[in-house]
CSV table of C-alpha atoms in Angstrom, one decimal:
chain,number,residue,atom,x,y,z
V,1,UNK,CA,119.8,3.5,-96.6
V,2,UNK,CA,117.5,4.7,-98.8
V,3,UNK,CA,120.1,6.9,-100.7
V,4,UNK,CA,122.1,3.2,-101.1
V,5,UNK,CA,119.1,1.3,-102.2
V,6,UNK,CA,117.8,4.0,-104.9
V,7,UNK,CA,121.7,4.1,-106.3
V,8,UNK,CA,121.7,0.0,-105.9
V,9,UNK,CA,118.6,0.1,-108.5
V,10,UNK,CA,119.9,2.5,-110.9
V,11,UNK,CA,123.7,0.8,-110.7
V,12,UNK,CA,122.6,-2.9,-110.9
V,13,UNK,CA,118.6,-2.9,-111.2
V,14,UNK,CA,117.3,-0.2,-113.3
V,15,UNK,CA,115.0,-2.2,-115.3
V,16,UNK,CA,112.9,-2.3,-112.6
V,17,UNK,CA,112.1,1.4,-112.9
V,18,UNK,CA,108.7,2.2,-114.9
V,19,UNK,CA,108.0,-1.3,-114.4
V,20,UNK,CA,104.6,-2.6,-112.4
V,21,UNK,CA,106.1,-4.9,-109.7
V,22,UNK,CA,104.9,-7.3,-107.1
V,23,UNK,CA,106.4,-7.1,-103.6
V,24,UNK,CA,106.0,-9.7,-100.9
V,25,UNK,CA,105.1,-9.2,-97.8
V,26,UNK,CA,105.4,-11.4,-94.9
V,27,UNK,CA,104.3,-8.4,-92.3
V,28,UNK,CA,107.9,-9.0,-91.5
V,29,UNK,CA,110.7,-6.9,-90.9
V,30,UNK,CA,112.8,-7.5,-93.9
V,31,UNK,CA,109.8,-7.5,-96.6
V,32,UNK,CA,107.8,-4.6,-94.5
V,33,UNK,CA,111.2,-2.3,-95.2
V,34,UNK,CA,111.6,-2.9,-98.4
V,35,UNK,CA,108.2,-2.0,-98.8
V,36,UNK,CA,109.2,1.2,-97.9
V,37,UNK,CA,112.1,1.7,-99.7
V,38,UNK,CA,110.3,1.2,-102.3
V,39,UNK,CA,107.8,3.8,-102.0
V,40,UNK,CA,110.1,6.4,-100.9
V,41,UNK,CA,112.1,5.3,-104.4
V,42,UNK,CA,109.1,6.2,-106.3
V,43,UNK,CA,109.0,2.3,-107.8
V,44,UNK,CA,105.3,0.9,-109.4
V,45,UNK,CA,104.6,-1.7,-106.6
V,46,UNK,CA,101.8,-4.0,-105.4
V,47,UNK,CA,101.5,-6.1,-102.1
V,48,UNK,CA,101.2,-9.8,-102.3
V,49,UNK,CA,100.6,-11.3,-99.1
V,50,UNK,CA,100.3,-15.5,-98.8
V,51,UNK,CA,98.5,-16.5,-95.8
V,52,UNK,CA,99.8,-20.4,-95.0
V,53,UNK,CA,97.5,-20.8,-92.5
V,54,UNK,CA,100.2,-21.9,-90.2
V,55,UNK,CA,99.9,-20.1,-86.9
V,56,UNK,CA,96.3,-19.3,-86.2
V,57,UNK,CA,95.0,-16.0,-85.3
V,58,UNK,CA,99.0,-14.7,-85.9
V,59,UNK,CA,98.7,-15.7,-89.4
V,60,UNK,CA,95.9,-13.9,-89.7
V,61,UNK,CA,97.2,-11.2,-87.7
V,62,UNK,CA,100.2,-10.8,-90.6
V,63,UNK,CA,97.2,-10.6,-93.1
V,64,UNK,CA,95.4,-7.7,-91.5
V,65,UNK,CA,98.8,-6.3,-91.0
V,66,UNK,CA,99.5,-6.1,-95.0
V,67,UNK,CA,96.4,-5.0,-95.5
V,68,UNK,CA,96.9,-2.0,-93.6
V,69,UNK,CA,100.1,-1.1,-94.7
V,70,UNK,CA,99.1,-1.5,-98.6
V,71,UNK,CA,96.3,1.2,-97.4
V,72,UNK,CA,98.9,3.2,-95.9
V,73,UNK,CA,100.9,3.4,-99.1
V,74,UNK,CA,97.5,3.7,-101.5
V,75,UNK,CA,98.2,0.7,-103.2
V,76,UNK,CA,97.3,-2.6,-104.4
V,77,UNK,CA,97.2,-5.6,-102.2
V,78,UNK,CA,96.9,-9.1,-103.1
V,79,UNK,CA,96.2,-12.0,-100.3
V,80,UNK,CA,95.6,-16.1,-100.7
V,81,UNK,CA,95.1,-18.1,-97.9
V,82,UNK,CA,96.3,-21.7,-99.0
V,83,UNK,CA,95.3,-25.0,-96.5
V,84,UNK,CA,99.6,-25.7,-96.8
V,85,UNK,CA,99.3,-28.6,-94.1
V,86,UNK,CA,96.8,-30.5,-96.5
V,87,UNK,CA,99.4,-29.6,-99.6
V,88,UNK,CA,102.3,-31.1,-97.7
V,89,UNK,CA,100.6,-34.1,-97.4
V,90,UNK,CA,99.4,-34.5,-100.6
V,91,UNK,CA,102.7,-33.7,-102.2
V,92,UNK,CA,104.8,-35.6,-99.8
V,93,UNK,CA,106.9,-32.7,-98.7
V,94,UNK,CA,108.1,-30.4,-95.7
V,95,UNK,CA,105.8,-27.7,-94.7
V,96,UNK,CA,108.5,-25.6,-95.4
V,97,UNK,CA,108.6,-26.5,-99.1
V,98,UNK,CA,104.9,-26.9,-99.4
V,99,UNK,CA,105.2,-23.3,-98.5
V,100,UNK,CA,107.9,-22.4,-101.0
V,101,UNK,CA,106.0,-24.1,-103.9
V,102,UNK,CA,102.9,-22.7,-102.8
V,103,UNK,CA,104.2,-19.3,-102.8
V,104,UNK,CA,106.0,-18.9,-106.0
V,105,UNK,CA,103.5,-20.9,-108.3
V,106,UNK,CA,101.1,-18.2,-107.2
V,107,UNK,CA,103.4,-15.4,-107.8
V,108,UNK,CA,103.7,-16.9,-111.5
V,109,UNK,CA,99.9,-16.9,-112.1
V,110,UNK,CA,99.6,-13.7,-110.9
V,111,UNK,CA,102.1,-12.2,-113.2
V,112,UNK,CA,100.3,-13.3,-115.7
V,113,UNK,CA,96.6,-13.0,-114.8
V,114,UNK,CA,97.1,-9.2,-114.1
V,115,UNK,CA,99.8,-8.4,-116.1
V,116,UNK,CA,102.4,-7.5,-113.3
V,117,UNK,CA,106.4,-7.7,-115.3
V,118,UNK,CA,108.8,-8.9,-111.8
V,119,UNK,CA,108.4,-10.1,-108.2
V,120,UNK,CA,110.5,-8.5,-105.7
V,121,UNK,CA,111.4,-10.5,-102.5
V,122,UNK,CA,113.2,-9.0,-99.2
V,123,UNK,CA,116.2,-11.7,-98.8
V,124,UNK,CA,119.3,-9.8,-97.9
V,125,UNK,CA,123.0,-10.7,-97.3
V,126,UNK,CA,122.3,-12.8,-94.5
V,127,UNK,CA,120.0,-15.0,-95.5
V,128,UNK,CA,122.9,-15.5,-98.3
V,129,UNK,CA,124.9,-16.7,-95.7
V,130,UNK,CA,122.4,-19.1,-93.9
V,131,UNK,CA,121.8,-20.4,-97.5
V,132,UNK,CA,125.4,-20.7,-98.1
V,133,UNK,CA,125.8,-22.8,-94.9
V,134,UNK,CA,122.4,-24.7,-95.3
V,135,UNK,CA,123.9,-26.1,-98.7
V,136,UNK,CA,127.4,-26.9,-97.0
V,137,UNK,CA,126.2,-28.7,-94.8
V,138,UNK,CA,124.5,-31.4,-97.0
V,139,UNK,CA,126.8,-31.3,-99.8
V,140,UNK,CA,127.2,-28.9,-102.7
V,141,UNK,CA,129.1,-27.8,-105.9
V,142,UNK,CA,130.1,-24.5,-106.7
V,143,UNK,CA,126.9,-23.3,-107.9
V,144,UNK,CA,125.4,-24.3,-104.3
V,145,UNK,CA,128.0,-22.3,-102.8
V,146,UNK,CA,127.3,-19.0,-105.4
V,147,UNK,CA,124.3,-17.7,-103.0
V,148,UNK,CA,120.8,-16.3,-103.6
V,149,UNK,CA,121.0,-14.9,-107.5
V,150,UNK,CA,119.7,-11.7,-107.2
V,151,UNK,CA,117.6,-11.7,-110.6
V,152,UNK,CA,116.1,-15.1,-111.0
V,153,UNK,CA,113.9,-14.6,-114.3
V,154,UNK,CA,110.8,-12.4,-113.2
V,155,UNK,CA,111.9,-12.9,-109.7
V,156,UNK,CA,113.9,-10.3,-108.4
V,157,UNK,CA,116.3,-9.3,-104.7
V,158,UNK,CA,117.2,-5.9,-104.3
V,159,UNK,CA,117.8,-6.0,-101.0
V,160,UNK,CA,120.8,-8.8,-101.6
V,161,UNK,CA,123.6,-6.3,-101.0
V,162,UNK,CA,122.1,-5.4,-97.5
V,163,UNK,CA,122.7,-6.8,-94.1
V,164,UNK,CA,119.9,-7.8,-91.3
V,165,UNK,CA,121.8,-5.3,-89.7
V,166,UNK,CA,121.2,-2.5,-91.8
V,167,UNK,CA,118.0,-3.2,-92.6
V,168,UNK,CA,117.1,-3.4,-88.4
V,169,UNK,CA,118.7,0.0,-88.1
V,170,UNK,CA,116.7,1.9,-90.6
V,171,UNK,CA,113.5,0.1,-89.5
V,172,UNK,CA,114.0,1.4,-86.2
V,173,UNK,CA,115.4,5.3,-87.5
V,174,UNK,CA,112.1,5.9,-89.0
V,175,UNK,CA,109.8,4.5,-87.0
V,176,UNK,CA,108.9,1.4,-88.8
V,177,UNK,CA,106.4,-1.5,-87.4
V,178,UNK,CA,106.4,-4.7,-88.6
V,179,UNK,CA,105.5,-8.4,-87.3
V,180,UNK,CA,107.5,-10.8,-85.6
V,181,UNK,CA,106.4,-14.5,-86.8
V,182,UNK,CA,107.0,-16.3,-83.7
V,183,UNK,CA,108.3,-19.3,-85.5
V,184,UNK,CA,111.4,-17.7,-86.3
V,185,UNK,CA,112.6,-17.8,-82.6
V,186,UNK,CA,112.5,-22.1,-82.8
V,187,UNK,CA,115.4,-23.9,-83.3
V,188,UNK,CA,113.1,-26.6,-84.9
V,189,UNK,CA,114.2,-25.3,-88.7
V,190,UNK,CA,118.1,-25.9,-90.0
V,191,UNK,CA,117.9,-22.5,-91.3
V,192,UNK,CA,117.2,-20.9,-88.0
V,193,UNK,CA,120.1,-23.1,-85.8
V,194,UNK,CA,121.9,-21.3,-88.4
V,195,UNK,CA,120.5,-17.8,-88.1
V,196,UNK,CA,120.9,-18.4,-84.0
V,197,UNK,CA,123.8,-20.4,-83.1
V,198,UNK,CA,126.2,-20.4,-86.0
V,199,UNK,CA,125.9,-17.1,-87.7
V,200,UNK,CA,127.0,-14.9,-84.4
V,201,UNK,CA,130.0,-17.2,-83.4
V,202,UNK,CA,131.2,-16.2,-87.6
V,203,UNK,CA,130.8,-12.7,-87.5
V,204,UNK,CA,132.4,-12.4,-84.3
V,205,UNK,CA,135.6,-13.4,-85.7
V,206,UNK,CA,135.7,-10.1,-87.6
V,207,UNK,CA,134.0,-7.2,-87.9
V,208,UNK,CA,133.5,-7.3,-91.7
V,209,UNK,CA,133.0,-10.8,-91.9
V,210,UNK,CA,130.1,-10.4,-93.7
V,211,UNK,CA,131.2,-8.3,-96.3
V,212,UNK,CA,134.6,-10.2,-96.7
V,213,UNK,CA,131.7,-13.4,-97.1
V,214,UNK,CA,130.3,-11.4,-99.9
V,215,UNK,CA,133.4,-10.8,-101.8
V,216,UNK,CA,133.8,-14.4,-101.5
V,217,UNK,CA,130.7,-15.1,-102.6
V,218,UNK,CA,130.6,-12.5,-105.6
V,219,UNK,CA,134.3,-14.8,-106.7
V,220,UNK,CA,132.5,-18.1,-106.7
V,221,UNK,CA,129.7,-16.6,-108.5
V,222,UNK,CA,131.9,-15.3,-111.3
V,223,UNK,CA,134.3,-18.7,-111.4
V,224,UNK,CA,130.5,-20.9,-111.5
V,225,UNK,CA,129.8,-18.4,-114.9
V,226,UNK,CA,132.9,-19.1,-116.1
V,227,UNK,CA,132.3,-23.2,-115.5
V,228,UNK,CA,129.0,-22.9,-117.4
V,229,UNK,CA,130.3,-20.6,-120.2
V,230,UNK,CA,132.7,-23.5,-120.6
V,231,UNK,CA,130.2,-26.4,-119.9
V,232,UNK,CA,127.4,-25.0,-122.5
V,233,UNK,CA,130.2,-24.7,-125.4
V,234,UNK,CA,131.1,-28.6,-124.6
V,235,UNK,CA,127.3,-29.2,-124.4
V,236,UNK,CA,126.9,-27.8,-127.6
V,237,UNK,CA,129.8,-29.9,-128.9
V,238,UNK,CA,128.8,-33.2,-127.7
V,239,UNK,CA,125.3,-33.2,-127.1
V,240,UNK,CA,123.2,-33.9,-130.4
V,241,UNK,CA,119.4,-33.6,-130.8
V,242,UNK,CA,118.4,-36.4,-132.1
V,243,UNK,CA,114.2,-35.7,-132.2
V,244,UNK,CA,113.4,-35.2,-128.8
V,245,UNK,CA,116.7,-37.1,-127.1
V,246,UNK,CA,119.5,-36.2,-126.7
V,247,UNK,CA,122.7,-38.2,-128.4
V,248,UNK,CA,126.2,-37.9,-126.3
V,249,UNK,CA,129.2,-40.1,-127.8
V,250,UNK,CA,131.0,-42.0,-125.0
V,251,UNK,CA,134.4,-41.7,-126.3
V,252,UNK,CA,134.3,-38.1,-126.2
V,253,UNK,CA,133.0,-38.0,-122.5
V,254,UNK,CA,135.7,-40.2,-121.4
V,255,UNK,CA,138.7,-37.8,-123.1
V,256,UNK,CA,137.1,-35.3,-120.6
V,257,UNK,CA,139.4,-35.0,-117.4
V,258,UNK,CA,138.9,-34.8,-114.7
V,259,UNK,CA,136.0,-37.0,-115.9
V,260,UNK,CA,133.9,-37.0,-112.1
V,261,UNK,CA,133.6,-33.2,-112.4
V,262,UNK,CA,132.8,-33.1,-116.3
V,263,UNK,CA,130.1,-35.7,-115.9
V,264,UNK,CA,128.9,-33.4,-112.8
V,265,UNK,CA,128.6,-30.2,-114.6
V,266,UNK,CA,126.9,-31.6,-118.0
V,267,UNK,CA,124.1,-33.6,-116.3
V,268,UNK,CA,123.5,-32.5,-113.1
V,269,UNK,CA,120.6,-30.4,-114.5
V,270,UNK,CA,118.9,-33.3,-115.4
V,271,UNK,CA,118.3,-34.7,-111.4
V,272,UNK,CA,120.9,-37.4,-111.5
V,273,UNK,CA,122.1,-38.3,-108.3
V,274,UNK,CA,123.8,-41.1,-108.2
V,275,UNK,CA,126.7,-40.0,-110.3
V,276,UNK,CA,129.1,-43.7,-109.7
V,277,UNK,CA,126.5,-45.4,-111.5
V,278,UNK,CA,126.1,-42.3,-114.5
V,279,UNK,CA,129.9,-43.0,-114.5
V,280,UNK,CA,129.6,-46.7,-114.9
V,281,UNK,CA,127.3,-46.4,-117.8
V,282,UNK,CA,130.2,-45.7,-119.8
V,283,UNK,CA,131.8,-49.1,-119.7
V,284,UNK,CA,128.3,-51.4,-119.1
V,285,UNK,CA,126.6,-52.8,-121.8
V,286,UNK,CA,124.2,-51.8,-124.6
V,287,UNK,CA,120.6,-51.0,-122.4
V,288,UNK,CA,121.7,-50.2,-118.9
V,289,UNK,CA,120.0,-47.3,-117.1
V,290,UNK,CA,120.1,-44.6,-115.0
V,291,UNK,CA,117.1,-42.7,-114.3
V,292,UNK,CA,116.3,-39.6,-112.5
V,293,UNK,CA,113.0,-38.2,-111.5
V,294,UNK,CA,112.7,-36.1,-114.8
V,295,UNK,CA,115.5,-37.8,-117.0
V,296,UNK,CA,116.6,-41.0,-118.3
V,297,UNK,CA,120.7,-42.3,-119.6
V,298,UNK,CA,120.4,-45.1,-121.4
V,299,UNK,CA,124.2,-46.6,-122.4
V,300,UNK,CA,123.5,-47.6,-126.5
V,301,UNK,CA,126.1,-48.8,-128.1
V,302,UNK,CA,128.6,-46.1,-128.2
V,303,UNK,CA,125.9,-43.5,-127.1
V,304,UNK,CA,124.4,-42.4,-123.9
V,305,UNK,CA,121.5,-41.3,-125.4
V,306,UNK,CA,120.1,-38.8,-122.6
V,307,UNK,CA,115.4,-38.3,-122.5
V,308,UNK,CA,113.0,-36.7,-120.6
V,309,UNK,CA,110.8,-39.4,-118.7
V,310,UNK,CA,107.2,-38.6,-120.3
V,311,UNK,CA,104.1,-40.4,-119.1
V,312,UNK,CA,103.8,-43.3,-120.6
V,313,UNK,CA,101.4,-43.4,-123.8
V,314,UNK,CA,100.3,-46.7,-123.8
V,315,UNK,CA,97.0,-48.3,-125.7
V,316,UNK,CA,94.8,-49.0,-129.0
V,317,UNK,CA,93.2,-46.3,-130.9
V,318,UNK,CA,91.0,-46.4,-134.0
V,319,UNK,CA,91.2,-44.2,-137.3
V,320,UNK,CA,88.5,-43.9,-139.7
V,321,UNK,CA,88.8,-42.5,-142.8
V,322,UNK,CA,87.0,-38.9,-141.6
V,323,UNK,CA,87.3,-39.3,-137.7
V,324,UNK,CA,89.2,-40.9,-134.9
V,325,UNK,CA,88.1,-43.0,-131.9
V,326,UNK,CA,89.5,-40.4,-128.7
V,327,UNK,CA,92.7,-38.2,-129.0
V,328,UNK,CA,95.7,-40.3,-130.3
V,329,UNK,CA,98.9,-39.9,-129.0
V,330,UNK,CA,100.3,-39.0,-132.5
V,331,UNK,CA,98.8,-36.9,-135.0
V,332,UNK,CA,97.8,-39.1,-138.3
V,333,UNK,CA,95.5,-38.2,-141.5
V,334,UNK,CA,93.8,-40.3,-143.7
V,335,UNK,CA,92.7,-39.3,-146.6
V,336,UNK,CA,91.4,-40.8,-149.7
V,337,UNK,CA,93.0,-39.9,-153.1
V,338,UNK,CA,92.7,-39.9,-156.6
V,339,UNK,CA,96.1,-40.5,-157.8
V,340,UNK,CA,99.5,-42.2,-155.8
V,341,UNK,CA,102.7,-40.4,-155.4
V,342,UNK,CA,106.1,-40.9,-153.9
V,343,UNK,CA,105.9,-42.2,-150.5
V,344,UNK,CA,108.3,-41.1,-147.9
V,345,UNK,CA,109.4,-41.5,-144.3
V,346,UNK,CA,106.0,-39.3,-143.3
V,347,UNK,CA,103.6,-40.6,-146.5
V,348,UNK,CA,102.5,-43.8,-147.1
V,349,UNK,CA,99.7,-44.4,-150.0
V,350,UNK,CA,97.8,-47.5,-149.3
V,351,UNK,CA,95.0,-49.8,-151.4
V,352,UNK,CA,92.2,-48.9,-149.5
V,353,UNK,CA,90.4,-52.4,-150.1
V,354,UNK,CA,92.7,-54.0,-148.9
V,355,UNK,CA,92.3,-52.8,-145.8
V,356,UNK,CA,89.6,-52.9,-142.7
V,357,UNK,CA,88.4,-50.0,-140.8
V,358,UNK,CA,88.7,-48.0,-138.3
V,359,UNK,CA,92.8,-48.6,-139.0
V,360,UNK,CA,94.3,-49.4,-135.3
V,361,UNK,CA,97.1,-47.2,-133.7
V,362,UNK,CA,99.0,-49.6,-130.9
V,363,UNK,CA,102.6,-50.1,-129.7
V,364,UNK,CA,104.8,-52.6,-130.6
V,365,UNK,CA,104.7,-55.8,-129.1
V,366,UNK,CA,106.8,-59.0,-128.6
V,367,UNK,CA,106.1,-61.2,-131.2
V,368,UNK,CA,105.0,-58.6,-134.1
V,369,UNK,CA,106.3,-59.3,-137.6
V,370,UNK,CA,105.5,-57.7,-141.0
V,371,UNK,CA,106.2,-58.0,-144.2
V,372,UNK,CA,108.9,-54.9,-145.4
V,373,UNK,CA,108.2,-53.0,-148.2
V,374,UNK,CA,110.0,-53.6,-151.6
V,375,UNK,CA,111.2,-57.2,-150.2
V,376,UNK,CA,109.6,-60.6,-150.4
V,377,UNK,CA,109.1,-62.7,-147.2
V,378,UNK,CA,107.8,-61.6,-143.6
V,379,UNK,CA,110.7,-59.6,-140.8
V,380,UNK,CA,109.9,-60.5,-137.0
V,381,UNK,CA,110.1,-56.3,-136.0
V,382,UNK,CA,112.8,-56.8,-133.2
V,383,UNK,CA,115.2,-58.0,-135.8
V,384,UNK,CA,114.0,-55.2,-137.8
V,385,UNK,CA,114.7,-53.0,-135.5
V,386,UNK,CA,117.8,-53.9,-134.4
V,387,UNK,CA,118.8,-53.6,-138.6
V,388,UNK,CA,117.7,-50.1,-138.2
V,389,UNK,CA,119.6,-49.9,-134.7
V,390,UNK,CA,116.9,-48.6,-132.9
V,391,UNK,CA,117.7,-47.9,-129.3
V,392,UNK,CA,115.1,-48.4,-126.5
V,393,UNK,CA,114.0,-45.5,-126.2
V,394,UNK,CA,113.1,-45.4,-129.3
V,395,UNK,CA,111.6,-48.6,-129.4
V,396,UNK,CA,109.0,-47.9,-126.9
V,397,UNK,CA,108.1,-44.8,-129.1
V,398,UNK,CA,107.3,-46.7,-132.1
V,399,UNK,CA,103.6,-46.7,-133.4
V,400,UNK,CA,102.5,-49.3,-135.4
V,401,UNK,CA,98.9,-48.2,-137.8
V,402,UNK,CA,97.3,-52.0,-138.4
V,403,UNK,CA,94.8,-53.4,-139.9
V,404,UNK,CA,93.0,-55.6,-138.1
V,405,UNK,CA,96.1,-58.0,-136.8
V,406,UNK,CA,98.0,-57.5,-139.9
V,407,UNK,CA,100.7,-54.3,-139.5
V,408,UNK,CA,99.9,-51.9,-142.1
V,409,UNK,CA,102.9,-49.2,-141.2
V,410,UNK,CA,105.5,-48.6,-138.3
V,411,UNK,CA,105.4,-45.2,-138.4
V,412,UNK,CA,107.7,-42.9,-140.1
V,413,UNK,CA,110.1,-46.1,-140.8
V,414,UNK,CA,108.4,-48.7,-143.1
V,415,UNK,CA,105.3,-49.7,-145.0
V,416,UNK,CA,104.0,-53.4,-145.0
V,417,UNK,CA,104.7,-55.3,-149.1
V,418,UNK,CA,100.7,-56.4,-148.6
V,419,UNK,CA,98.9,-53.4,-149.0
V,420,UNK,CA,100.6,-51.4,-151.3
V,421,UNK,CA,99.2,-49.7,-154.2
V,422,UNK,CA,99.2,-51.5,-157.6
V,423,UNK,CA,98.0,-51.6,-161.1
V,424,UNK,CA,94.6,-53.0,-160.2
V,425,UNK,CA,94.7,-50.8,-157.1
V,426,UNK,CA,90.9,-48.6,-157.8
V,427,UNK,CA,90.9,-46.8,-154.8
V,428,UNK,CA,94.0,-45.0,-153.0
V,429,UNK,CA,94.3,-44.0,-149.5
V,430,UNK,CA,97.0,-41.3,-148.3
V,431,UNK,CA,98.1,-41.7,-144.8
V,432,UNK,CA,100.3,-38.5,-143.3
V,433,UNK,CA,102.2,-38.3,-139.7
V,434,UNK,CA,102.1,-35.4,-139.2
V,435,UNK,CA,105.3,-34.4,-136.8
């Protein structure tokens, strides 16, 4: 086996060698071996060992374990106990993903706190397999059926291509110990029903089974790239940046067939589940909905225009001339000049005596009118707004700089007729958005 796995990393992996790489360790079988297969490739390796606090004096057991075995090697060994129980709580989640989050935020601030480039982790071709029939069973596309990717950015699998089997054989032709976590003998977990009662009846059907799965698997893989080769060029079509939304015309979605799959594929990375009512956006009216937990669709005119939900930036702030009152949400400068110049969507230039300090930075409100640059006669902001066809979104972005009650600019659109600079103006203020 090791012959297989040092050809596996120079055919498929070799920028892992000359590489310092994090490997963890469970005190498992799977991770333990490829802890070993790794030293006997000559790879750059560390141990990183989470302690979940799970099982007691067995959890702390598996520590002492790694600990050991890192010695054995004359290596490095890193170990975090986390309270997961308390997490789960707190975050509303299974133990088991409490664990998983857990896990891999701390492998991320470890790569970068000690300057480690990947981190390996021992799942093999079975637990491909249990994944595979995990994500069957509640419902999938293509991608969920494509298995464990192998490289994941700096998280890497080299041990993919290898069977439990395998793995258990070499284990026991050199003499290897490891750990048994005594939770993996419960039924209590999908994933080990799976591993107990559903994987052995499958591979009992045919002695290759597994391999023949891995073919299988390897095609679906190759028709999901060439899905998302053909969904990013379609993306890159239809969806416009428009500042920090995203602009997709209707009528070009709904030439898409077959449309259920198309609208699948374009925004299911966005955490929309409820894909009858994305669909239904298309024909509803001008404001309808459809929110995810990170993203927004809102139907706008003959839009979807497609944001991230960011916390909501709600509130009054003050602006001197030289300082402001907290951090604003926006970055504005005030300045006071000597001569006026061309104002623009950023740039206004203001009389400063006509105006009272500190300025005031607020959202729009029901009700607000001003009185439009360049026109005679007072504009009630929704109707100006709808002239401009502002979309919700972009309604609930606006900032409006005031003075006092009176609206001195809505941000990167207008100025207000009252406090512009004139012949008798003596002193000039520049104001700058800075986006």
């Amino acid at each position: 086996m090791v012959q297989k796995f040092k050809q596996h990393i120079a055919s498929s992996l070799c920028f892992l060698q000359g590489e310092k790489l994090l490997l963890a360790c469970s005190a498992g079988l799977d991770s333990v071996v490829l802890a070993h297969l790794c030293d006997a490739s000559d790879l750059d390796f560390a141990l990183v060992h989470c302690n979940f606090s799970l099982r007691g004096s067995e959890s702390d057991g598996d520590e002492h374990f790694v600990r050991e075995l890192a010695s054995k090697f004359e290596i490095n060994v890193y170990v975090k106990q986390f309270d997961t129980e308390h997490y789960a709580k707190e975050q509303r989640l299974s133990v088991q993903m409490a664990a998983r989050e857990l896990r891999y935020k701390w492998f991320e601030e470890l790569l970068q706190a000690i300057e480690y480039d990947y981190v390996l982790t021992a799942h093999h071709a079975d637990d491909s397999l249990e994944t595979f029939l995990i994500n069957l069973s509640r419902g999938t596309g293509i991608e969920g059926l494509s298995g464990i990717p192998e490289v994941n950015g700096n998280i890497v699998r080299p041990l993919l291509p290898f069977s439990r089997n395998e793995i258990m054989e070499y284990a026991k032709s050199e003499s290897i110990q490891w750990r048994e976590d005594s939770s993996n003998a419960s039924t209590k977990y999908l994933r080990n029903k799976i591993r107990h009662n559903v994987v052995p009846i499958l591979k009992g059907l045919s002695p290759s089974f597994l391999q023949n799965f891995l073919n299988t698997q390897h095609h679906l893989g190759q028709t999901n790239d060439l899905a998302n080769n053909h969904l990013n060029e379609l993306k890159s079509r239809l969806f416009q940046q428009r500042n920090d939304d995203i602009e997709i015309k209707i009528s070009e979605l709904q030439k898409l067939q077959p449309l259920d799959a198309y609208l699948y594929g374009l925004l299911n990375g966005y955490g929309f589940i409820e894909w009858n009512d994305v669909k239904d956006l298309l024909t509803a009216e001008s404001g309808k909905q459809v929110f995810s937990n990170t993203h927004r669709l809102l139907k706008d005119r003959d839009y979807l225009i497609l944001a991230e939900i960011a916390p909501e930036i709600k509130g009054t702030y003050y602006i001197h001339l030289n300082k402001a009152s907290g951090e604003l949400p926006i970055k504005i400068q005030l300045e006071e000049v000597e001569s006026f110049e061309k104002q623009g969507q950023n740039v206004v230039f203001l009389d400063k005596e006509k105006l009272n300090f500190p300025l005031v930075l607020r959202n729009w409100e029901k009700g607000d009118y001003f009185y439009p640059f360049g026109m005679k006669g007072k504009k009630k902001l929704s109707k100006f707004f709808k002239d401009e066809k502002m979309d919700l979104i972009s309604k609930e972005k606006q900032w409006l700089l005031c003075s006092g009650n009176d609206i001195v600019w809505i941000v990167g659109r207008r100025a207000d007729e009252r406090f512009k600079v004139e012949e008798s103006t003596r002193k000039i203020v520049k104001i700058t958005w800075l986006t």
